[in-house]
Amino acid sequence: GAYGSSGFQYRLATTGDYQPSLRFPWLAAEACKTFSMKLSNSYAELPGDFYTRIETERAPNPVLIAWNEDLAAELGLQALGGDRDQLTRIFSGSEPLPGGQTLALAYAGHQFGHFVPQLGDGRAALIAEVMRPQDGKRFDIQLKGSGQTPYSRRGDGKSSLGPVIREYLLSEAMHRLGVPTTRALAAVVTGETVYRDSEEPGAVLTRVAASHIRVGTFQYFAARKNLDALRRLADYTIARHYPQVANEEQPLQALFGAIVEAQARLIAHWMALGFIHGVMNTDNTAISGETLDYGPCAFMDEFHLDKVFSSIDQYGRYAYGQQAGMAQWNLARLAECLLLLDDDQTAYEEILASFQPCYVRLYLSLMSRKLGLDETGEDNGTLVAAWLQHLQDHGLDYSQSFVRLEERLQADTPVEFGEFETLWLKQIKQQAGGQLKAAENMPSSNPRIIPRNHQVARAIEAAFEGDYSVFREMHQALSEPFTQQPGLESYAEPPLPHERVRLTFCGT
Ligand code: AMP
Ligand code: MG
C-alpha cells in the first residue's frame, strides 16, 4: 500500500549452533566513570578489536569554508573558534584535537543485500567525543576524508568537495526539519586534488553523531562469533544510548525494542518529508536512530513511490516506497546478532513485528499534521492514501503541494486537487476549529524550503570554481525551512524541466 510497498515478512535466520548467553554485568559504574569528562574517548577504552588507532593526513593547503557556530556553541566548543588557523589545521586532519584520540572504527555490513564481513572507517577518523554541557549527552566528532586507514581497501581515504557540501547542506537541513540526524561542524578544502570521474578539489567534513555504532558494528563481531565483544558492544550501546533498558528483565530484548522504535520513527520522518536515503545498507544504519551517511540521497521533487535517485541502486532496493521494509530487514540482521547472546527467537520475532504498527502510527501522525487533520481522525489513513495517489497520478511536486493545499483553505476557486480535495475539505470542516485551525497548524508541519537536488548541484558547481556563496546562501535558507526568508525565495522553487536532477552519486 501507500505506506511502503515491500512486505514486512522478513524471517530471522535460525540460531543454529549459537550458544545461549550468560547474564552479563551492566556497566553502570564504569559508564559513569568514563562518561564524566567533557572531552574523552570512551570508545578507545573498548577492546582493541573495535578499532585501529590511526593518524590523519596533513592537508597541503587547507582552507576552512564552513564552521558551524551554532553547533559549536551547543557542544561547548566555542573556545575552539577563537583561532581560525588552529580550527583549519584540526578540522582538516593536519593536527590532532587536544585531548582526543584518533580511531578508525571496525564494522561489517550488508551492502545491497550482500554481507561484507569487514568494512570499517575507510575514509573517516573519530577524533574525540564531547559531552554537551546542557545535558551531558555524548557526541562523536569524526573527520570524513582525512586519509587512508587500515579499512580503506582500494580507496584513497579522501573525499571530494561535492559530497562534503552535499552532506553539510542536507544534514543541517535535516536537523532544522526536526529529524534525528548526524550534523556538520566544519568543512575544509584541503588544497589537494582527488581523482573521481574527473579531478576534483579534496575536502574534509567534520561530522557530529550521537555515535557511530551501526547494525554493521554488531555484525562485525557476530560474524567472528566473538561473543565477548558482542556483549561489550551491547553493554556500551545501552550505557550510551538506551540506559533505561538496563533495568528491564530482558535488557537485550528491551534494547532491540528501543532500536526498532527509533528506526520506525526515523523512517516515518523520512517518508513524511519525501526523503530517499539511497544506501540503506546495514553499515549505514545507526543504532542511535539518526540519519547516517548522506551519499546519493535526495529529497523528491515530484512524488512517486518507486522513485530512486542513487546511481548505484540499479534494482530500486532502496526506492522511496521500500524504505520502511528495508529498515525492518536491517533490524532483522541486528536481531540475528543479538540472538547469539540471547536465543529467544520468538521474542525477537515479536519485537521485529512491532516495527510495522509502530512505523504506521508515527507516519500517519506526521502525515495527519501535514494535512491539517486531527490525529484522532478515523479516515486519516484513507485520506493520506488518496492524497499520495493524486500526487503520483499527476506527477506533482511533493513538498510544494502541501503548501498549495494550505492555500486551498482560503481559496474560493474550483478544486485544484480533484476528488481528494473535496473529501479532505469535508473532513477539515467537521473538525473542531475547522478551516481556520487547520490553516494555523499546517505551516509548521510543511517546509517551505527543502534541499532540492538542482540547488545542491548549483552550490557544488560554484564551489568547484572557488565560489562558496551559493553554498552559504543555501545553508542560510535551509536554516529556517518553515519560513520564507526575503531574498531567498528561489530556494523554495521546484526545478524547471531542464534543471531536474534524476541521478545522484556517492562521489566517494
Ligand atoms: P559508504 O558507501 O559511504 O557507506 O561507504 C562504504 C564503505 O566504503 C565504508 O567502509 C567506507 O569507509 C568505504 N569508503 C568509501 N569511500 C572511500 C574512499 N574514498 N576511500 C576509502 N574507503 C572508502
Ligand atoms: Mg557508510
Coordinates of C-alpha atoms and ligand atoms in Angstrom, one line a residue:
G1 CA 0.0 0.0 0.0
A2 CA 0.9 3.6 0.2
Y3 CA 3.0 3.2 3.3
G4 CA 5.7 1.3 1.6
S5 CA 5.2 -1.4 -0.9
S6 CA 7.6 -4.1 0.3
G7 CA 6.3 -6.7 2.6
F8 CA 7.2 -7.0 6.3
Q9 CA 7.8 -10.7 6.4
Y10 CA 11.5 -11.0 6.9
R11 CA 12.1 -14.1 9.0
L12 CA 15.1 -14.3 11.2
A13 CA 17.7 -16.8 10.3
T14 CA 17.7 -19.7 12.8
T15 CA 20.3 -19.5 15.6
G16 CA 21.8 -22.9 14.7
D17 CA 24.8 -23.6 16.8
Y18 CA 24.7 -20.2 18.5
Q19 CA 25.2 -20.6 22.3
P20 CA 22.8 -19.2 24.8
S21 CA 24.0 -16.1 26.6
L22 CA 25.4 -15.8 30.0
R23 CA 24.0 -13.0 32.0
F24 CA 26.3 -10.0 31.6
P25 CA 27.0 -7.3 34.1
W26 CA 25.7 -3.9 33.2
L27 CA 28.5 -1.4 33.2
A28 CA 26.7 1.4 35.0
A29 CA 29.7 2.2 37.3
E30 CA 32.2 2.1 34.5
A31 CA 29.9 4.1 32.3
C32 CA 29.7 6.9 34.9
K33 CA 33.5 6.9 35.3
T34 CA 34.3 7.1 31.6
F35 CA 31.4 9.3 30.8
S36 CA 32.3 12.2 33.1
M37 CA 34.8 14.3 31.2
K38 CA 33.8 16.9 28.7
L39 CA 36.2 15.7 26.0
S40 CA 37.1 12.0 26.1
N41 CA 37.3 8.8 24.1
S42 CA 35.1 6.1 25.7
Y43 CA 35.3 4.1 22.5
A44 CA 39.1 4.0 22.8
E45 CA 38.6 2.2 26.1
L46 CA 36.8 -0.7 24.4
P47 CA 38.9 -3.7 23.4
G48 CA 41.4 -3.2 20.6
D49 CA 39.4 -5.2 18.0
F50 CA 36.8 -2.4 18.0
Y51 CA 39.0 0.0 16.1
T52 CA 42.5 0.8 14.9
R53 CA 44.5 3.8 16.2
I54 CA 45.5 5.9 13.2
E55 CA 46.9 9.3 12.3
T56 CA 45.1 11.5 9.9
E57 CA 46.9 13.1 6.9
R58 CA 48.3 16.6 6.8
A59 CA 46.4 18.7 4.2
P60 CA 48.8 20.6 1.8
N61 CA 46.9 23.9 1.8
P62 CA 43.7 23.7 4.0
V63 CA 41.1 26.5 3.9
L64 CA 38.1 26.5 6.3
I65 CA 35.0 27.0 4.2
A66 CA 32.4 26.4 6.9
W67 CA 32.4 26.5 10.7
N68 CA 29.0 25.8 12.4
E69 CA 29.0 28.3 15.2
D70 CA 25.6 27.2 16.5
L71 CA 26.6 23.6 16.8
A72 CA 30.0 24.5 18.3
A73 CA 28.2 26.6 20.9
E74 CA 25.7 23.8 21.6
L75 CA 28.6 21.3 22.2
G76 CA 30.6 23.8 24.3
L77 CA 33.3 24.0 21.7
Q78 CA 33.2 27.8 21.3
A79 CA 36.7 28.2 22.6
L80 CA 38.0 26.4 19.6
G81 CA 36.5 29.1 17.3
G82 CA 39.0 31.8 18.5
D83 CA 41.9 30.7 16.4
R84 CA 40.8 30.2 12.7
D85 CA 44.2 28.8 11.8
Q86 CA 44.1 26.2 14.5
L87 CA 40.5 25.3 13.5
T88 CA 41.6 24.8 10.0
R89 CA 44.5 22.6 11.0
I90 CA 42.4 20.5 13.4
F91 CA 39.4 20.0 11.1
S92 CA 41.5 19.2 8.0
G93 CA 43.2 16.4 10.0
S94 CA 46.5 18.2 9.9
E95 CA 46.8 18.4 13.7
P96 CA 45.1 16.4 16.4
L97 CA 42.3 17.8 18.6
P98 CA 43.9 18.3 22.0
G99 CA 42.5 15.7 24.4
G100 CA 41.2 13.5 21.6
Q101 CA 42.4 10.1 20.4
T102 CA 42.1 9.3 16.7
L103 CA 40.5 6.0 15.7
A104 CA 39.2 4.2 12.7
L105 CA 36.2 2.1 13.7
A106 CA 35.7 -1.5 12.7
Y107 CA 32.3 -2.7 11.3
A108 CA 30.8 -5.0 8.8
G109 CA 27.6 -4.7 6.8
H110 CA 25.1 -6.0 4.3
Q111 CA 25.6 -3.9 1.2
F112 CA 22.7 -4.2 -1.2
G113 CA 21.9 -7.5 0.4
H114 CA 25.4 -9.0 0.3
F115 CA 27.3 -9.5 3.5
V116 CA 30.8 -8.0 3.7
P117 CA 32.4 -9.2 7.0
Q118 CA 34.9 -6.3 7.1
L119 CA 34.2 -2.7 6.1
G120 CA 35.2 -0.1 8.7
D121 CA 36.1 3.6 8.5
G122 CA 38.0 3.7 5.2
R123 CA 38.0 7.4 4.9
A124 CA 36.8 8.5 8.3
A125 CA 38.5 9.2 11.7
L126 CA 36.9 9.5 15.1
I127 CA 39.0 12.3 16.7
A128 CA 37.2 12.8 20.0
E129 CA 34.0 12.6 21.9
V130 CA 32.5 15.6 23.5
M131 CA 29.8 16.0 26.2
R132 CA 27.1 18.5 25.6
P133 CA 27.1 20.9 28.5
Q134 CA 23.3 21.3 28.8
D135 CA 22.7 17.6 29.4
G136 CA 26.0 15.7 29.4
K137 CA 24.9 13.8 26.2
R138 CA 28.0 12.4 24.4
F139 CA 28.7 13.0 20.8
D140 CA 31.4 11.7 18.4
I141 CA 33.5 14.2 16.4
Q142 CA 34.6 12.5 13.2
L143 CA 36.6 13.7 10.2
K144 CA 35.5 12.4 6.8
G145 CA 38.1 12.4 4.1
S146 CA 41.2 12.8 6.2
G147 CA 43.2 9.9 4.6
Q148 CA 43.6 6.2 4.4
T149 CA 43.1 3.8 7.2
P150 CA 43.6 0.0 7.5
Y151 CA 40.0 -0.3 6.3
S152 CA 40.4 1.7 3.1
R153 CA 40.9 -1.3 0.8
R154 CA 41.4 0.2 -2.6
G155 CA 40.0 3.6 -1.7
D156 CA 42.2 6.8 -1.2
G157 CA 40.6 7.7 2.1
K158 CA 39.9 11.1 0.7
S159 CA 36.7 13.0 0.0
S160 CA 35.8 15.2 -2.9
L161 CA 34.3 18.7 -2.2
G162 CA 31.0 17.7 -3.8
P163 CA 29.9 15.1 -1.2
V164 CA 31.2 17.3 1.6
I165 CA 29.0 20.2 0.5
R166 CA 26.1 17.8 0.0
E167 CA 26.4 16.3 3.4
Y168 CA 26.8 19.7 5.1
L169 CA 23.7 21.1 3.5
L170 CA 21.5 18.0 3.8
S171 CA 22.4 17.0 7.3
E172 CA 22.0 20.6 8.7
A173 CA 18.6 20.9 6.8
M174 CA 17.5 17.6 8.2
H175 CA 18.3 18.8 11.7
R176 CA 16.3 22.0 11.2
L177 CA 13.4 20.0 9.8
G178 CA 13.3 18.2 13.2
V179 CA 14.6 14.8 12.1
P180 CA 17.2 12.8 14.1
T181 CA 20.5 13.1 12.2
T182 CA 24.2 13.4 12.4
R183 CA 25.3 17.1 11.9
A184 CA 28.1 19.0 10.2
L185 CA 30.5 21.0 12.4
A186 CA 33.1 22.1 9.8
A187 CA 34.1 21.8 6.2
V188 CA 37.7 22.4 4.9
V189 CA 39.1 22.2 1.4
T190 CA 42.5 20.5 1.6
G191 CA 44.2 22.1 -1.4
E192 CA 44.7 18.6 -2.8
T193 CA 43.2 17.2 -5.9
V194 CA 41.3 13.9 -5.7
Y195 CA 40.6 11.7 -8.6
R196 CA 37.0 10.6 -9.2
D197 CA 35.3 10.7 -12.6
S198 CA 37.4 13.8 -13.1
E199 CA 39.9 15.8 -11.0
E200 CA 38.1 17.4 -8.1
P201 CA 39.1 19.5 -5.1
G202 CA 39.7 17.4 -2.0
A203 CA 37.8 18.3 1.2
V204 CA 37.2 17.1 4.8
L205 CA 33.8 17.2 6.5
T206 CA 33.6 17.1 10.3
R207 CA 30.6 15.1 11.3
V208 CA 29.0 15.1 14.8
A209 CA 27.0 12.0 15.7
A210 CA 25.3 10.6 18.8
S211 CA 27.7 7.7 18.0
H212 CA 28.9 5.8 15.0
I213 CA 27.7 2.4 16.2
R214 CA 25.8 0.7 13.4
V215 CA 23.9 -2.5 12.8
G216 CA 27.1 -3.4 11.0
T217 CA 29.2 -3.0 14.2
F218 CA 27.2 -5.8 15.8
Q219 CA 27.5 -7.8 12.6
Y220 CA 31.3 -7.4 12.7
F221 CA 31.6 -9.3 15.9
A222 CA 28.7 -11.7 15.2
A223 CA 30.4 -12.8 12.0
R224 CA 33.5 -13.6 14.0
K225 CA 31.5 -15.4 16.7
N226 CA 33.2 -13.0 19.2
L227 CA 30.6 -13.1 21.9
D228 CA 32.7 -11.3 24.4
A229 CA 33.0 -8.3 22.1
L230 CA 29.3 -8.5 21.2
R231 CA 28.4 -8.4 24.8
R232 CA 30.7 -5.4 25.4
L233 CA 29.2 -3.7 22.4
A234 CA 25.7 -4.3 23.7
D235 CA 26.7 -3.0 27.2
Y236 CA 28.3 0.1 25.7
T237 CA 25.3 0.7 23.5
I238 CA 22.9 0.5 26.4
A239 CA 25.0 2.8 28.6
R240 CA 25.4 5.3 25.8
H241 CA 22.1 5.3 24.1
Y242 CA 19.4 3.4 25.9
P243 CA 20.3 3.5 29.6
Q244 CA 16.6 3.0 30.6
V245 CA 16.7 -0.6 29.3
A246 CA 19.4 -1.7 31.8
N247 CA 16.8 -2.2 34.5
E248 CA 14.4 -4.3 32.3
E249 CA 14.1 -8.0 33.0
Q250 CA 15.3 -8.8 29.5
P251 CA 17.7 -5.9 28.8
L252 CA 18.8 -7.2 25.4
Q253 CA 15.3 -7.6 24.1
A254 CA 14.4 -4.2 25.5
L255 CA 17.4 -2.8 23.7
F256 CA 16.2 -4.3 20.5
G257 CA 12.8 -2.9 21.1
A258 CA 14.2 0.6 21.6
I259 CA 16.2 0.4 18.5
V260 CA 13.2 -0.8 16.5
E261 CA 11.2 2.1 17.7
A262 CA 14.0 4.6 16.9
Q263 CA 14.2 3.2 13.3
A264 CA 10.4 3.3 12.9
R265 CA 10.4 7.0 14.0
L266 CA 13.3 7.8 11.7
I267 CA 11.8 6.2 8.6
A268 CA 8.4 7.8 9.4
H269 CA 10.1 11.2 9.3
W270 CA 11.9 10.5 6.0
M271 CA 8.7 9.3 4.4
A272 CA 6.8 12.3 5.5
L273 CA 9.5 14.6 4.1
G274 CA 9.9 12.8 0.8
F275 CA 13.5 11.9 1.7
I276 CA 15.2 9.0 0.0
H277 CA 18.4 7.8 1.7
G278 CA 19.6 5.8 -1.2
V279 CA 22.1 3.5 0.6
M280 CA 20.2 1.9 3.5
N281 CA 22.9 -0.8 4.0
T282 CA 23.3 -2.1 7.5
D283 CA 26.6 -0.3 7.8
N284 CA 24.7 3.0 7.3
T285 CA 22.0 2.1 9.9
A286 CA 22.9 4.0 13.1
I287 CA 21.9 2.3 16.3
S288 CA 21.0 5.7 17.7
G289 CA 18.2 6.2 15.2
E290 CA 20.0 9.1 13.5
T291 CA 20.1 9.6 9.7
L292 CA 23.6 8.5 8.9
D293 CA 25.7 8.8 5.6
Y294 CA 24.4 11.3 3.2
G295 CA 25.6 9.8 -0.1
P296 CA 23.4 9.6 -3.1
C297 CA 20.4 10.7 -1.1
A298 CA 17.7 13.1 -2.3
F299 CA 14.5 15.0 -1.4
M300 CA 11.9 14.1 -4.0
D301 CA 10.6 16.7 -6.3
E302 CA 7.6 15.1 -8.0
F303 CA 6.1 12.3 -6.0
H304 CA 6.4 8.7 -6.9
L305 CA 6.5 5.6 -4.6
D306 CA 9.1 3.9 -6.8
K307 CA 11.4 6.9 -7.0
V308 CA 15.1 6.1 -7.0
F309 CA 17.9 8.6 -7.4
S310 CA 21.1 6.7 -6.5
S311 CA 23.2 5.8 -9.4
I312 CA 24.3 2.7 -7.6
D313 CA 20.8 1.4 -6.7
Q314 CA 20.2 -0.4 -10.0
Y315 CA 17.2 -2.5 -8.9
G316 CA 15.5 0.0 -6.7
R317 CA 16.2 -1.9 -3.5
Y318 CA 16.2 1.4 -1.6
A319 CA 13.4 3.2 -3.6
Y320 CA 11.3 5.7 -1.6
G321 CA 8.5 3.2 -1.0
Q322 CA 10.8 0.4 0.1
Q323 CA 12.4 2.3 2.9
A324 CA 10.2 1.0 5.8
G325 CA 10.6 -2.6 4.6
M326 CA 14.3 -2.2 4.2
A327 CA 14.7 -0.7 7.7
Q328 CA 12.9 -3.7 9.1
W329 CA 15.2 -6.0 7.0
N330 CA 18.2 -4.3 8.6
L331 CA 16.7 -4.7 12.0
A332 CA 16.3 -8.4 11.3
R333 CA 20.0 -8.6 10.7
L334 CA 20.6 -6.9 14.1
A335 CA 18.3 -9.4 15.8
E336 CA 20.4 -12.2 14.4
C337 CA 23.4 -10.8 16.1
L338 CA 21.6 -10.3 19.4
L339 CA 20.3 -13.9 19.2
L340 CA 23.9 -15.0 19.7
L341 CA 23.7 -13.6 23.2
D342 CA 20.0 -14.4 24.0
D343 CA 18.4 -17.1 21.9
D344 CA 14.8 -16.4 22.5
Q345 CA 13.9 -16.3 18.8
T346 CA 10.1 -15.9 19.4
A347 CA 10.7 -12.8 21.5
Y348 CA 12.9 -11.2 18.8
E349 CA 10.4 -12.0 16.1
E350 CA 7.6 -10.4 18.0
I351 CA 9.7 -7.3 18.6
L352 CA 10.6 -7.1 15.0
A353 CA 7.0 -7.5 14.0
S354 CA 6.2 -4.4 16.2
F355 CA 8.1 -2.3 13.7
Q356 CA 5.3 -2.1 11.2
P357 CA 2.5 -0.9 13.5
C358 CA 4.9 1.5 15.2
Y359 CA 6.0 2.9 11.9
V360 CA 2.5 3.2 10.5
R361 CA 1.3 5.0 13.7
L362 CA 4.2 7.5 13.6
Y363 CA 3.9 8.1 9.9
L364 CA 0.2 8.6 10.0
S365 CA 0.6 11.1 12.8
L366 CA 3.1 13.1 10.9
M367 CA 1.0 13.0 7.7
S368 CA -2.1 13.9 9.5
R369 CA -0.4 17.1 10.8
K370 CA 0.9 17.9 7.4
L371 CA -2.7 17.7 6.0
G372 CA -4.1 19.7 8.9
L373 CA -6.1 16.7 10.2
D374 CA -6.9 15.9 13.8
E375 CA -4.7 13.0 14.7
T376 CA -7.7 11.0 16.0
G377 CA -9.5 11.1 12.7
E378 CA -10.6 7.6 11.7
D379 CA -10.3 8.3 8.0
N380 CA -6.8 9.8 8.0
G381 CA -5.2 6.7 6.5
T382 CA -7.7 6.8 3.6
L383 CA -7.1 10.5 3.1
V384 CA -3.3 10.2 3.1
A385 CA -3.5 7.4 0.6
A386 CA -5.8 9.4 -1.7
W387 CA -3.5 12.4 -1.4
L388 CA -0.5 10.4 -2.4
Q389 CA -2.3 8.7 -5.2
H390 CA -3.4 12.1 -6.6
L391 CA 0.2 13.5 -6.4
Q392 CA 1.6 10.4 -8.1
D393 CA -1.1 10.3 -10.8
H394 CA -0.5 13.9 -11.7
G395 CA 3.3 14.0 -11.2
L396 CA 3.0 16.8 -8.6
D397 CA 5.8 18.2 -6.5
Y398 CA 5.7 16.6 -3.1
S399 CA 6.7 19.4 -0.7
Q400 CA 5.2 22.3 -2.7
S401 CA 1.8 20.5 -3.0
F402 CA 1.3 20.7 0.8
V403 CA 1.9 24.4 0.7
R404 CA -0.6 24.7 -2.2
L405 CA -3.1 22.7 -0.2
E406 CA -2.8 25.1 2.7
E407 CA -3.7 27.9 0.3
R408 CA -6.9 25.9 -0.7
L409 CA -8.2 26.6 2.8
Q410 CA -8.6 30.3 1.9
A411 CA -9.4 29.8 -1.8
D412 CA -12.7 30.4 -3.5
T413 CA -11.9 28.9 -6.8
P414 CA -12.7 25.3 -8.1
V415 CA -10.7 22.5 -6.6
E416 CA -7.1 22.0 -7.6
F417 CA -6.5 18.6 -6.2
G418 CA -9.5 16.7 -7.6
E419 CA -11.7 14.4 -5.7
F420 CA -9.2 14.2 -2.8
E421 CA -9.7 17.9 -2.1
T422 CA -13.4 17.6 -1.7
L423 CA -13.1 14.7 0.7
W424 CA -10.3 16.5 2.6
L425 CA -12.2 19.8 2.9
K426 CA -15.3 18.0 4.2
Q427 CA -13.2 16.4 6.9
I428 CA -11.5 19.6 7.8
K429 CA -14.8 21.4 8.2
Q430 CA -16.1 18.7 10.5
Q431 CA -13.1 19.1 12.8
A432 CA -13.0 21.4 15.8
G433 CA -11.7 24.7 14.7
G434 CA -12.4 23.9 11.1
Q435 CA -10.5 25.6 8.3
L436 CA -9.1 28.4 10.5
K437 CA -7.4 26.0 12.8
A438 CA -6.1 23.8 10.0
A439 CA -4.7 26.9 8.3
E440 CA -3.0 27.9 11.5
N441 CA -1.4 24.5 12.1
M442 CA -0.3 23.3 8.7
P443 CA 2.6 25.7 8.0
S444 CA 4.6 24.4 10.9
S445 CA 4.5 20.9 9.5
N446 CA 5.1 21.7 5.9
P447 CA 8.6 23.1 5.0
R448 CA 8.8 25.9 2.5
I449 CA 12.3 25.0 1.7
I450 CA 14.0 21.7 1.3
P451 CA 17.4 20.9 -0.1
R452 CA 16.5 20.3 -3.6
N453 CA 18.9 18.4 -5.9
H454 CA 19.2 21.0 -8.5
Q455 CA 20.1 23.6 -5.9
V456 CA 22.6 21.4 -4.2
A457 CA 24.1 20.8 -7.7
R458 CA 24.4 24.6 -8.2
A459 CA 26.1 25.0 -4.8
I460 CA 28.6 22.3 -5.7
E461 CA 29.3 23.6 -9.2
A462 CA 30.0 27.1 -7.8
A463 CA 32.2 25.7 -5.0
F464 CA 34.3 23.8 -7.6
E465 CA 35.1 27.2 -9.0
G466 CA 36.1 28.5 -5.6
D467 CA 32.8 30.4 -5.1
Y468 CA 31.2 29.4 -1.8
S469 CA 28.4 32.0 -1.8
V470 CA 25.7 29.7 -3.2
F471 CA 26.6 27.1 -0.5
R472 CA 26.4 29.7 2.2
E473 CA 23.2 31.3 0.9
M474 CA 21.5 27.9 0.6
H475 CA 22.7 27.0 4.1
Q476 CA 21.1 30.2 5.3
A477 CA 17.8 29.4 3.5
L478 CA 17.7 25.9 4.9
S479 CA 18.3 27.1 8.5
E480 CA 14.7 28.2 8.7
P481 CA 12.9 25.7 6.5
F482 CA 9.4 26.7 7.7
T483 CA 9.8 30.4 6.8
Q484 CA 10.1 32.1 3.5
Q485 CA 13.1 34.4 4.1
P486 CA 13.1 37.6 2.0
G487 CA 15.6 37.3 -0.9
L488 CA 15.8 33.5 -0.6
E489 CA 12.5 32.6 -2.2
S490 CA 14.2 30.9 -5.1
Y491 CA 15.3 28.0 -2.9
A492 CA 11.6 27.1 -2.5
E493 CA 11.1 26.6 -6.2
P494 CA 10.9 23.1 -7.7
P495 CA 13.3 22.6 -10.6
L496 CA 12.4 23.7 -14.1
P497 CA 12.2 20.7 -16.5
H498 CA 15.8 21.3 -17.7
E499 CA 17.1 21.7 -14.2
R500 CA 15.7 18.4 -13.0
V501 CA 18.2 16.0 -11.4
R502 CA 17.5 12.4 -12.0
L503 CA 20.5 10.6 -10.6
T504 CA 22.7 11.2 -7.6
F505 CA 26.2 9.9 -7.0
C506 CA 28.1 8.9 -3.9
G507 CA 31.1 10.7 -5.3
T508 CA 33.4 8.8 -3.0
Ligands
AMP1 P1 29.6 4.3 2.2 O1 29.0 3.9 0.9 O2 30.0 5.8 2.3 O3 28.8 3.9 3.4 O4 31.0 3.6 2.4 C1 31.1 2.2 2.4 C2 32.5 1.7 2.8 O5 33.4 2.2 1.8 C3 32.9 2.3 4.1 O6 33.7 1.3 4.7 C4 33.8 3.5 3.7 O7 34.7 3.8 4.7 C5 34.4 3.0 2.4 N1 34.9 4.1 1.5 C6 34.0 4.8 0.8 N2 34.8 5.8 0.1 C7 36.1 5.5 0.4 C8 37.3 6.1 0.0 N3 37.3 7.2 -0.8 N4 38.4 5.6 0.5 C9 38.4 4.6 1.3 N5 37.3 4.0 1.7 C10 36.1 4.4 1.3
MG2 MG 28.8 4.4 5.3

